[in-house]
């Protein structure tokens, strides 16, 4: 029986125009290979994390959530192109990060988000400062040939490579591994030999990975076509970008055991890492942002206050003016809707939607009057979410919210394309 092996360095279809592994076939293959867990490590994003997590669980396979982040040379805020800074971290270097728990997953989400919001320059980049701030719950590896450590080794800057390893080991402590890969590329042999020395001298663990970009060996040609689309080249172009080496598919444990027969601990450490990863995304139920209300009040109280104030304004009444007899149908409908909204636990949801729509209107960003079943809500009309009086047009509320059919409110909102990003 082959030594157990878990893929930790794997690019799904969410490594856009680079990864060619679709999720459903991935888990079918993992089951056929008797793999207990599978990791995802898409380039610079977590776009597929939830789908990966859900489909893995459905297939009875443990999902390992990770990302191959891009590390900036120096500060992520630096947008000047440069080859390498004094630390040796290349401008588009890769680093593999894996979440071990919920804290780690949240830190990974934070890092990836900051990469896009603050560090984006050709790629969404993080930097060492961010890694120091958000390393808890994350496992890191020395990475592939495009990592800072490997590039330093290949470039003959061994002192720099050792310093980088020591720095990363200090940041991630007992959660840092030296990553071995073998795809028949001479540079990998050079890198691996140095990493083995580091492991011995610095007492750091090794881990064997396979840089999987497609599922089966026969998918290599399709992957080449995908790379051509991403780089704007043709398959018959002799100078096009292509992968050196071979074996960038989801290899079996037997294949990996043969390739790394001289490093059994690097194979067993893949299983150790998988066992260390206990991420529960808690997919059940609704996860709504918490609308902040003044101390001593509840969201329900704020909803009632704003709802009744808005209704008075819609009906042309002053804030303290009582409702007229002719307006009693509005009062009864409003009481009913508020009671349903609060019973179903959606008070905060209405306040959030009303808040960003009010912001758009204050900024002069055109907002539509509302579409679909939300037009049947007097509360939504009173809060300024919609612009349609449901009583005037005899639109029923129960098509929008019904306590006997628990589901999220569906409020369709249209913003002008100019200013939408501000909202």
Protein backbone atom coordinates (compact mmCIF):
# COMPACT_ATOMS: atom_id res chain seq x y z
CA UNK A 1 0.00 0.00 0.00
CA UNK A 2 1.36 3.41 -1.00
CA UNK A 3 2.28 5.95 1.61
CA UNK A 4 -0.65 8.36 2.13
CA UNK A 5 -0.36 11.62 0.22
CA UNK A 6 -2.50 14.76 0.11
CA UNK A 7 -2.34 17.34 -2.67
CA UNK A 8 -1.76 20.77 -1.10
CA UNK A 9 -0.51 22.74 -4.13
CA UNK A 10 -3.34 22.59 -6.65
CA UNK A 11 -4.83 25.12 -9.05
CA UNK A 12 -8.52 24.83 -9.84
CA UNK A 13 -10.47 26.56 -12.60
CA UNK A 14 -10.42 29.64 -10.34
CA UNK A 15 -6.72 30.18 -11.11
CA UNK A 16 -8.06 32.11 -14.07
CA UNK A 17 -6.61 31.14 -17.47
CA UNK A 18 -3.99 29.04 -15.68
CA UNK A 19 -5.72 26.28 -13.72
CA UNK A 20 -7.77 23.75 -15.66
CA UNK A 21 -9.09 21.56 -12.84
CA UNK A 22 -12.87 21.54 -12.50
CA UNK A 23 -14.14 20.75 -9.03
CA UNK A 24 -16.58 17.89 -9.55
CA UNK A 25 -14.11 15.78 -11.61
CA UNK A 26 -11.36 16.64 -9.09
CA UNK A 27 -13.21 15.06 -6.21
CA UNK A 28 -14.19 12.06 -8.31
CA UNK A 29 -10.50 11.48 -9.05
CA UNK A 30 -9.52 12.07 -5.42
CA UNK A 31 -12.03 9.44 -4.31
CA UNK A 32 -10.80 6.99 -6.92
CA UNK A 33 -7.26 7.52 -5.61
CA UNK A 34 -8.42 7.05 -1.99
CA UNK A 35 -7.17 10.46 -0.97
CA UNK A 36 -8.62 11.59 2.39
CA UNK A 37 -8.23 15.30 1.67
CA UNK A 38 -7.46 17.74 -1.16
CA UNK A 39 -6.15 21.29 -1.01
CA UNK A 40 -6.79 24.26 -3.26
CA UNK A 41 -4.18 26.98 -3.76
CA UNK A 42 -5.40 29.26 -6.52
CA UNK A 43 -3.28 32.21 -7.62
CA UNK A 44 -4.01 35.32 -5.58
CA UNK A 45 -7.69 34.61 -4.93
CA UNK A 46 -10.25 32.64 -2.94
CA UNK A 47 -13.00 32.87 -5.55
CA UNK A 48 -13.65 29.14 -5.44
CA UNK A 49 -13.24 28.56 -1.70
CA UNK A 50 -16.91 28.14 -0.78
CA UNK A 51 -17.75 25.98 -3.78
CA UNK A 52 -14.60 23.91 -3.19
CA UNK A 53 -15.51 23.47 0.49
CA UNK A 54 -19.10 22.44 -0.19
CA UNK A 55 -18.34 20.01 -3.03
CA UNK A 56 -15.48 18.41 -1.13
CA UNK A 57 -17.70 17.82 1.89
CA UNK A 58 -20.43 16.39 -0.34
CA UNK A 59 -17.88 13.97 -1.81
CA UNK A 60 -16.71 12.90 1.65
CA UNK A 61 -13.29 14.50 1.19
CA UNK A 62 -11.72 16.94 3.61
CA UNK A 63 -11.25 20.37 2.00
CA UNK A 64 -7.94 22.17 2.65
CA UNK A 65 -8.35 25.87 1.92
CA UNK A 66 -5.30 27.77 0.78
CA UNK A 67 -4.03 30.35 -1.66
CA UNK A 68 -0.81 30.91 -3.56
CA UNK A 69 -0.48 34.62 -2.82
CA UNK A 70 1.73 37.09 -4.65
CA UNK A 71 4.36 38.75 -2.45
CA UNK A 72 5.50 42.26 -3.32
CA UNK A 73 9.10 43.36 -3.29
CA UNK A 74 9.18 45.71 -0.33
CA UNK A 75 5.87 47.44 0.36
CA UNK A 76 2.59 46.45 -1.26
CA UNK A 77 1.95 50.16 -1.74
CA UNK A 78 4.98 50.51 -4.01
CA UNK A 79 3.77 50.51 -7.61
CA UNK A 80 7.12 51.00 -9.30
CA UNK A 81 8.36 48.05 -11.33
CA UNK A 82 11.63 46.66 -10.02
CA UNK A 83 13.35 43.33 -10.20
CA UNK A 84 14.26 42.76 -6.58
CA UNK A 85 14.63 44.73 -3.38
CA UNK A 86 17.33 44.31 -0.73
CA UNK A 87 15.47 41.48 1.01
CA UNK A 88 15.46 39.53 -2.23
CA UNK A 89 11.68 39.31 -2.46
CA UNK A 90 10.78 39.49 -6.15
CA UNK A 91 7.95 41.76 -7.32
CA UNK A 92 5.74 38.85 -8.39
CA UNK A 93 6.94 36.10 -6.08
CA UNK A 94 4.59 33.33 -4.95
CA UNK A 95 3.97 32.02 -1.44
CA UNK A 96 1.68 29.15 -0.49
CA UNK A 97 -0.58 29.80 2.52
CA UNK A 98 -2.97 27.23 4.03
CA UNK A 99 -5.67 27.90 6.64
CA UNK A 100 -5.60 25.59 9.67
CA UNK A 101 -8.69 26.96 11.43
CA UNK A 102 -11.36 29.68 11.24
CA UNK A 103 -8.92 32.35 12.42
CA UNK A 104 -6.51 31.32 9.71
CA UNK A 105 -9.24 31.36 7.07
CA UNK A 106 -10.32 34.85 8.11
CA UNK A 107 -6.70 35.98 8.00
CA UNK A 108 -6.35 34.46 4.54
CA UNK A 109 -9.48 36.31 3.40
CA UNK A 110 -8.04 39.51 4.87
CA UNK A 111 -4.69 39.06 3.13
CA UNK A 112 -6.25 38.32 -0.24
CA UNK A 113 -8.61 41.29 0.09
CA UNK A 114 -5.76 43.63 1.00
CA UNK A 115 -3.85 42.27 -1.97
CA UNK A 116 -6.57 43.57 -4.28
CA UNK A 117 -7.48 46.74 -2.41
CA UNK A 118 -4.00 47.98 -1.47
CA UNK A 119 -1.37 45.94 -3.25
CA UNK A 120 -2.72 45.46 -6.75
CA UNK A 121 -0.07 46.13 -9.36
CA UNK A 122 -0.44 43.71 -12.28
CA UNK A 123 -1.24 41.14 -9.56
CA UNK A 124 -2.94 41.37 -6.14
CA UNK A 125 0.11 41.51 -3.85
CA UNK A 126 0.65 41.24 -0.12
CA UNK A 127 3.88 42.09 1.68
CA UNK A 128 5.86 40.95 4.72
CA UNK A 129 4.20 43.54 6.96
CA UNK A 130 0.78 42.05 6.22
CA UNK A 131 2.08 38.52 6.74
CA UNK A 132 3.47 39.50 10.14
CA UNK A 133 0.13 41.02 11.12
CA UNK A 134 -2.03 38.12 9.92
CA UNK A 135 -0.01 34.91 10.24
CA UNK A 136 -2.09 33.29 13.00
CA UNK A 137 -3.80 30.11 11.92
CA UNK A 138 -1.86 29.91 8.66
CA UNK A 139 0.65 27.35 7.43
CA UNK A 140 3.21 28.65 4.91
CA UNK A 141 5.60 26.80 2.62
CA UNK A 142 8.74 27.97 0.84
CA UNK A 143 6.78 27.70 -2.41
CA UNK A 144 7.42 26.79 -6.04
CA UNK A 145 10.21 27.98 -8.35
CA UNK A 146 8.50 31.39 -8.48
CA UNK A 147 8.80 31.88 -4.72
CA UNK A 148 11.31 34.32 -3.18
CA UNK A 149 13.37 31.52 -1.62
CA UNK A 150 13.59 29.40 -4.76
CA UNK A 151 14.41 32.36 -6.98
CA UNK A 152 17.23 33.34 -4.67
CA UNK A 153 18.63 29.82 -4.75
CA UNK A 154 18.44 29.58 -8.54
CA UNK A 155 20.03 33.03 -8.80
CA UNK A 156 22.96 31.95 -6.68
CA UNK A 157 22.01 34.23 -3.79
CA UNK A 158 22.21 31.56 -1.12
CA UNK A 159 22.75 33.92 1.80
CA UNK A 160 19.58 35.76 0.79
CA UNK A 161 17.65 32.49 0.48
CA UNK A 162 18.69 31.37 3.96
CA UNK A 163 17.75 34.76 5.40
CA UNK A 164 14.34 34.59 3.71
CA UNK A 165 13.70 31.11 5.12
CA UNK A 166 14.67 32.22 8.61
CA UNK A 167 12.39 35.25 8.31
CA UNK A 168 9.42 33.20 7.13
CA UNK A 169 10.07 30.59 9.83
CA UNK A 170 10.06 33.39 12.41
CA UNK A 171 6.75 34.74 11.10
CA UNK A 172 4.96 31.37 10.91
CA UNK A 173 6.89 29.57 13.68
CA UNK A 174 5.99 25.87 13.77
CA UNK A 175 3.76 26.34 10.74
CA UNK A 176 6.45 26.77 8.10
CA UNK A 177 7.52 23.96 5.75
CA UNK A 178 10.18 23.70 3.05
CA UNK A 179 8.41 22.64 -0.14
CA UNK A 180 9.90 20.07 -2.52
CA UNK A 181 8.65 19.69 -6.11
CA UNK A 182 9.88 17.40 -8.90
CA UNK A 183 8.67 17.97 -12.43
CA UNK A 184 11.85 17.07 -14.25
CA UNK A 185 13.11 20.67 -14.18
CA UNK A 186 16.86 20.98 -13.47
CA UNK A 187 16.34 24.12 -11.37
CA UNK A 188 14.11 22.14 -9.02
CA UNK A 189 16.94 19.69 -8.32
CA UNK A 190 19.18 22.65 -7.45
CA UNK A 191 16.51 24.13 -5.18
CA UNK A 192 15.63 20.85 -3.50
CA UNK A 193 19.26 20.11 -2.62
CA UNK A 194 19.53 23.48 -0.84
CA UNK A 195 16.16 23.09 0.89
CA UNK A 196 17.22 19.71 2.27
CA UNK A 197 20.32 21.38 3.76
CA UNK A 198 18.15 24.08 5.29
CA UNK A 199 15.81 21.48 6.74
CA UNK A 200 18.71 19.75 8.45
CA UNK A 201 20.52 22.83 9.71
CA UNK A 202 17.46 24.84 10.75
CA UNK A 203 15.34 21.89 11.98
CA UNK A 204 12.52 22.70 9.56
CA UNK A 205 10.13 20.08 8.12
CA UNK A 206 9.95 19.19 4.43
CA UNK A 207 6.73 18.75 2.48
CA UNK A 208 6.33 17.25 -0.98
CA UNK A 209 3.86 18.85 -3.35
CA UNK A 210 2.87 18.53 -6.97
CA UNK A 211 2.12 21.75 -8.81
CA UNK A 212 -1.18 20.46 -10.23
CA UNK A 213 -2.75 22.60 -12.94
CA UNK A 214 -4.83 19.97 -14.76
CA UNK A 215 -6.50 16.71 -13.79
CA UNK A 216 -5.15 13.92 -16.02
CA UNK A 217 -1.88 13.62 -17.97
CA UNK A 218 -3.88 13.79 -21.20
CA UNK A 219 -5.19 17.24 -20.26
CA UNK A 220 -1.77 18.85 -20.80
CA UNK A 221 -2.61 20.01 -24.34
CA UNK A 222 -5.87 21.60 -23.19
CA UNK A 223 -3.95 23.40 -20.46
CA UNK A 224 -1.50 24.72 -23.06
CA UNK A 225 -4.45 26.13 -25.01
CA UNK A 226 -5.68 27.80 -21.83
CA UNK A 227 -2.26 29.41 -21.30
CA UNK A 228 -2.34 30.66 -24.89
CA UNK A 229 -5.67 32.37 -24.26
CA UNK A 230 -4.26 33.97 -21.12
CA UNK A 231 -1.10 35.20 -22.85
CA UNK A 232 -2.64 36.10 -26.21
CA UNK A 233 -0.50 33.65 -28.18
CA UNK A 234 -1.02 30.69 -30.51
CA UNK A 235 -0.21 27.02 -29.99
CA UNK A 236 2.06 27.04 -33.05
CA UNK A 237 4.11 29.95 -31.68
CA UNK A 238 7.55 28.49 -30.76
CA UNK A 239 8.18 31.40 -28.37
CA UNK A 240 4.91 31.19 -26.46
CA UNK A 241 4.82 30.78 -22.70
CA UNK A 242 4.67 27.13 -21.67
CA UNK A 243 5.37 25.00 -18.62
CA UNK A 244 8.81 23.42 -18.43
CA UNK A 245 8.90 19.84 -17.22
CA UNK A 246 5.94 17.48 -16.95
CA UNK A 247 3.54 15.91 -14.52
CA UNK A 248 1.47 18.97 -13.63
CA UNK A 249 -1.58 16.75 -13.17
CA UNK A 250 -3.19 15.31 -10.04
CA UNK A 251 -0.71 12.54 -9.39
CA UNK A 252 -1.58 9.47 -7.37
CA UNK A 253 -0.01 8.62 -4.03
CA UNK A 254 1.90 5.80 -5.78
CA UNK A 255 3.40 8.24 -8.26
CA UNK A 256 4.37 10.67 -5.52
CA UNK A 257 5.87 7.88 -3.40
CA UNK A 258 8.03 6.83 -6.33
CA UNK A 259 9.11 10.39 -7.13
CA UNK A 260 9.96 11.21 -3.50
CA UNK A 261 11.15 7.76 -2.40
CA UNK A 262 14.17 9.43 -0.79
CA UNK A 263 12.07 11.79 1.34
CA UNK A 264 9.28 9.78 3.01
CA UNK A 265 8.83 12.42 5.72
CA UNK A 266 8.00 15.01 3.05
CA UNK A 267 5.16 12.75 1.91
CA UNK A 268 3.86 11.97 5.40
CA UNK A 269 3.93 15.68 6.24
CA UNK A 270 1.22 16.28 3.63
CA UNK A 271 -1.06 14.11 5.76
CA UNK A 272 0.14 15.87 8.92
CA UNK A 273 -0.77 19.25 7.41
CA UNK A 274 -4.17 17.95 6.35
CA UNK A 275 -4.80 16.74 9.90
CA UNK A 276 -3.78 20.15 11.30
CA UNK A 277 -6.38 21.86 9.12
CA UNK A 278 -9.77 22.03 10.85
CA UNK A 279 -11.70 24.77 9.05
CA UNK A 280 -15.47 24.85 9.50
CA UNK A 281 -17.12 27.52 7.35
CA UNK A 282 -20.48 27.00 9.11
CA UNK A 283 -22.47 27.11 5.89
CA UNK A 284 -25.82 26.58 7.62
CA UNK A 285 -28.14 29.53 8.18
CA UNK A 286 -27.82 33.16 7.16
CA UNK A 287 -24.73 35.28 7.75
CA UNK A 288 -25.77 38.93 7.72
CA UNK A 289 -23.69 41.99 8.53
CA UNK A 290 -24.54 43.47 11.92
CA UNK A 291 -26.01 46.92 11.44
CA UNK A 292 -24.54 49.15 14.13
CA UNK A 293 -27.15 50.92 16.28
CA UNK A 294 -26.70 53.33 19.22
CA UNK A 295 -25.95 51.77 22.60
CA UNK A 296 -29.08 50.84 24.50
CA UNK A 297 -31.22 50.34 21.37
CA UNK A 298 -31.93 47.36 19.17
CA UNK A 299 -32.12 47.00 15.42
CA UNK A 300 -35.83 46.33 15.75
CA UNK A 301 -36.33 49.62 17.56
CA UNK A 302 -34.36 51.52 14.92
CA UNK A 303 -36.34 49.82 12.16
CA UNK A 304 -39.64 50.81 13.75
CA UNK A 305 -38.49 54.38 14.36
CA UNK A 306 -37.21 54.87 10.80
CA UNK A 307 -40.08 52.94 9.26
CA UNK A 308 -42.83 55.00 10.91
CA UNK A 309 -40.96 58.26 10.28
CA UNK A 310 -40.56 57.32 6.63
CA UNK A 311 -44.22 56.39 6.28
CA UNK A 312 -45.32 59.75 7.68
CA UNK A 313 -43.04 61.50 5.20
CA UNK A 314 -44.39 59.41 2.32
CA UNK A 315 -47.97 60.33 3.30
CA UNK A 316 -47.15 64.03 3.64
CA UNK A 317 -47.41 64.19 7.43
CA UNK A 318 -45.11 66.06 9.80
CA UNK A 319 -43.02 63.92 12.20
CA UNK A 320 -45.45 64.33 15.13
CA UNK A 321 -48.69 64.53 13.15
CA UNK A 322 -51.09 61.64 13.82
CA UNK A 323 -52.29 59.43 11.00
CA UNK A 324 -55.68 60.33 9.55
CA UNK A 325 -58.61 57.97 9.47
CA UNK A 326 -58.25 57.52 5.71
CA UNK A 327 -54.67 56.39 6.26
CA UNK A 328 -55.50 53.53 8.65
CA UNK A 329 -54.95 50.87 5.94
CA UNK A 330 -51.34 52.07 5.80
CA UNK A 331 -51.01 51.86 9.59
CA UNK A 332 -52.39 48.32 9.72
CA UNK A 333 -50.21 47.18 6.82
CA UNK A 334 -47.13 48.75 8.39
CA UNK A 335 -47.74 47.07 11.76
CA UNK A 336 -48.18 43.72 10.04
CA UNK A 337 -45.03 44.05 7.93
CA UNK A 338 -42.84 45.19 10.81
CA UNK A 339 -44.07 42.32 12.93
CA UNK A 340 -43.23 39.81 10.16
CA UNK A 341 -39.82 41.36 9.44
CA UNK A 342 -38.84 41.33 13.11
CA UNK A 343 -40.19 37.82 13.73
CA UNK A 344 -38.15 36.49 10.80
CA UNK A 345 -35.03 38.26 12.07
CA UNK A 346 -34.51 40.57 9.10
CA UNK A 347 -34.58 43.97 10.82
CA UNK A 348 -30.85 44.44 10.32
CA UNK A 349 -31.10 43.39 6.68
CA UNK A 350 -33.64 46.14 5.93
CA UNK A 351 -31.52 48.73 7.74
CA UNK A 352 -28.41 47.75 5.78
CA UNK A 353 -30.19 48.00 2.42
CA UNK A 354 -31.85 51.28 3.37
CA UNK A 355 -28.46 52.63 4.47
CA UNK A 356 -26.60 52.05 1.21
CA UNK A 357 -29.54 53.23 -0.90
CA UNK A 358 -29.74 56.43 1.17
CA UNK A 359 -26.00 56.89 0.64
CA UNK A 360 -26.43 56.60 -3.13
CA UNK A 361 -29.19 59.19 -3.14
CA UNK A 362 -27.13 61.60 -1.01
CA UNK A 363 -24.26 61.22 -3.47
CA UNK A 364 -26.52 61.87 -6.44
CA UNK A 365 -26.08 58.35 -7.80
CA UNK A 366 -29.29 57.30 -9.62
CA UNK A 367 -31.14 54.40 -7.97
CA UNK A 368 -34.01 52.45 -9.48
CA UNK A 369 -37.47 52.35 -7.85
CA UNK A 370 -37.22 48.63 -7.10
CA UNK A 371 -38.12 45.50 -9.00
CA UNK A 372 -39.79 42.20 -8.25
CA UNK A 373 -41.54 41.16 -5.07
CA UNK A 374 -39.88 43.84 -2.90
CA UNK A 375 -42.25 46.36 -4.49
CA UNK A 376 -44.95 44.71 -2.36
CA UNK A 377 -43.42 45.95 0.89
CA UNK A 378 -44.75 49.12 2.51
CA UNK A 379 -41.83 49.00 4.97
CA UNK A 380 -39.37 49.04 2.06
CA UNK A 381 -41.29 51.95 0.51
CA UNK A 382 -41.26 53.85 3.82
CA UNK A 383 -37.53 53.28 4.31
CA UNK A 384 -36.77 54.60 0.84
CA UNK A 385 -35.65 51.21 -0.47
CA UNK A 386 -38.34 51.16 -3.15
CA UNK A 387 -40.29 53.90 -4.85
CA UNK A 388 -43.63 52.14 -5.33
CA UNK A 389 -46.63 52.49 -2.99
CA UNK A 390 -47.90 48.89 -2.72
CA UNK A 391 -51.33 49.94 -1.42
CA UNK A 392 -51.91 52.26 -4.34
CA UNK A 393 -51.31 49.41 -6.76
CA UNK A 394 -52.76 46.65 -4.54
CA UNK A 395 -49.50 44.65 -4.38
CA UNK A 396 -49.48 41.91 -1.73
CA UNK A 397 -46.70 41.70 0.85
CA UNK A 398 -46.74 37.90 1.27
CA UNK A 399 -45.16 37.32 -2.12
CA UNK A 400 -42.11 39.14 -0.72
CA UNK A 401 -41.99 37.82 2.86
CA UNK A 402 -44.02 35.01 4.33
CA UNK A 403 -43.42 33.48 7.80
CA UNK A 404 -44.67 30.14 6.49
CA UNK A 405 -41.95 30.10 3.82
CA UNK A 406 -38.70 31.14 5.49
CA UNK A 407 -36.32 32.58 2.89
CA UNK A 408 -34.12 35.61 2.48
CA UNK A 409 -35.82 38.81 1.29
CA UNK A 410 -35.08 39.35 -2.40
CA UNK A 411 -34.55 43.08 -2.92
CA UNK A 412 -33.40 43.89 -6.45
CA UNK A 413 -31.57 47.23 -6.53
CA UNK A 414 -30.42 49.06 -9.66
CA UNK A 415 -27.60 51.60 -9.41
CA UNK A 416 -26.27 53.72 -12.24
CA UNK A 417 -23.01 52.35 -13.62
CA UNK A 418 -21.44 55.72 -12.81
CA UNK A 419 -20.96 55.83 -9.08
CA UNK A 420 -21.88 52.21 -8.45
CA UNK A 421 -18.39 51.49 -7.16
CA UNK A 422 -18.82 54.20 -4.51
CA UNK A 423 -21.90 52.40 -3.20
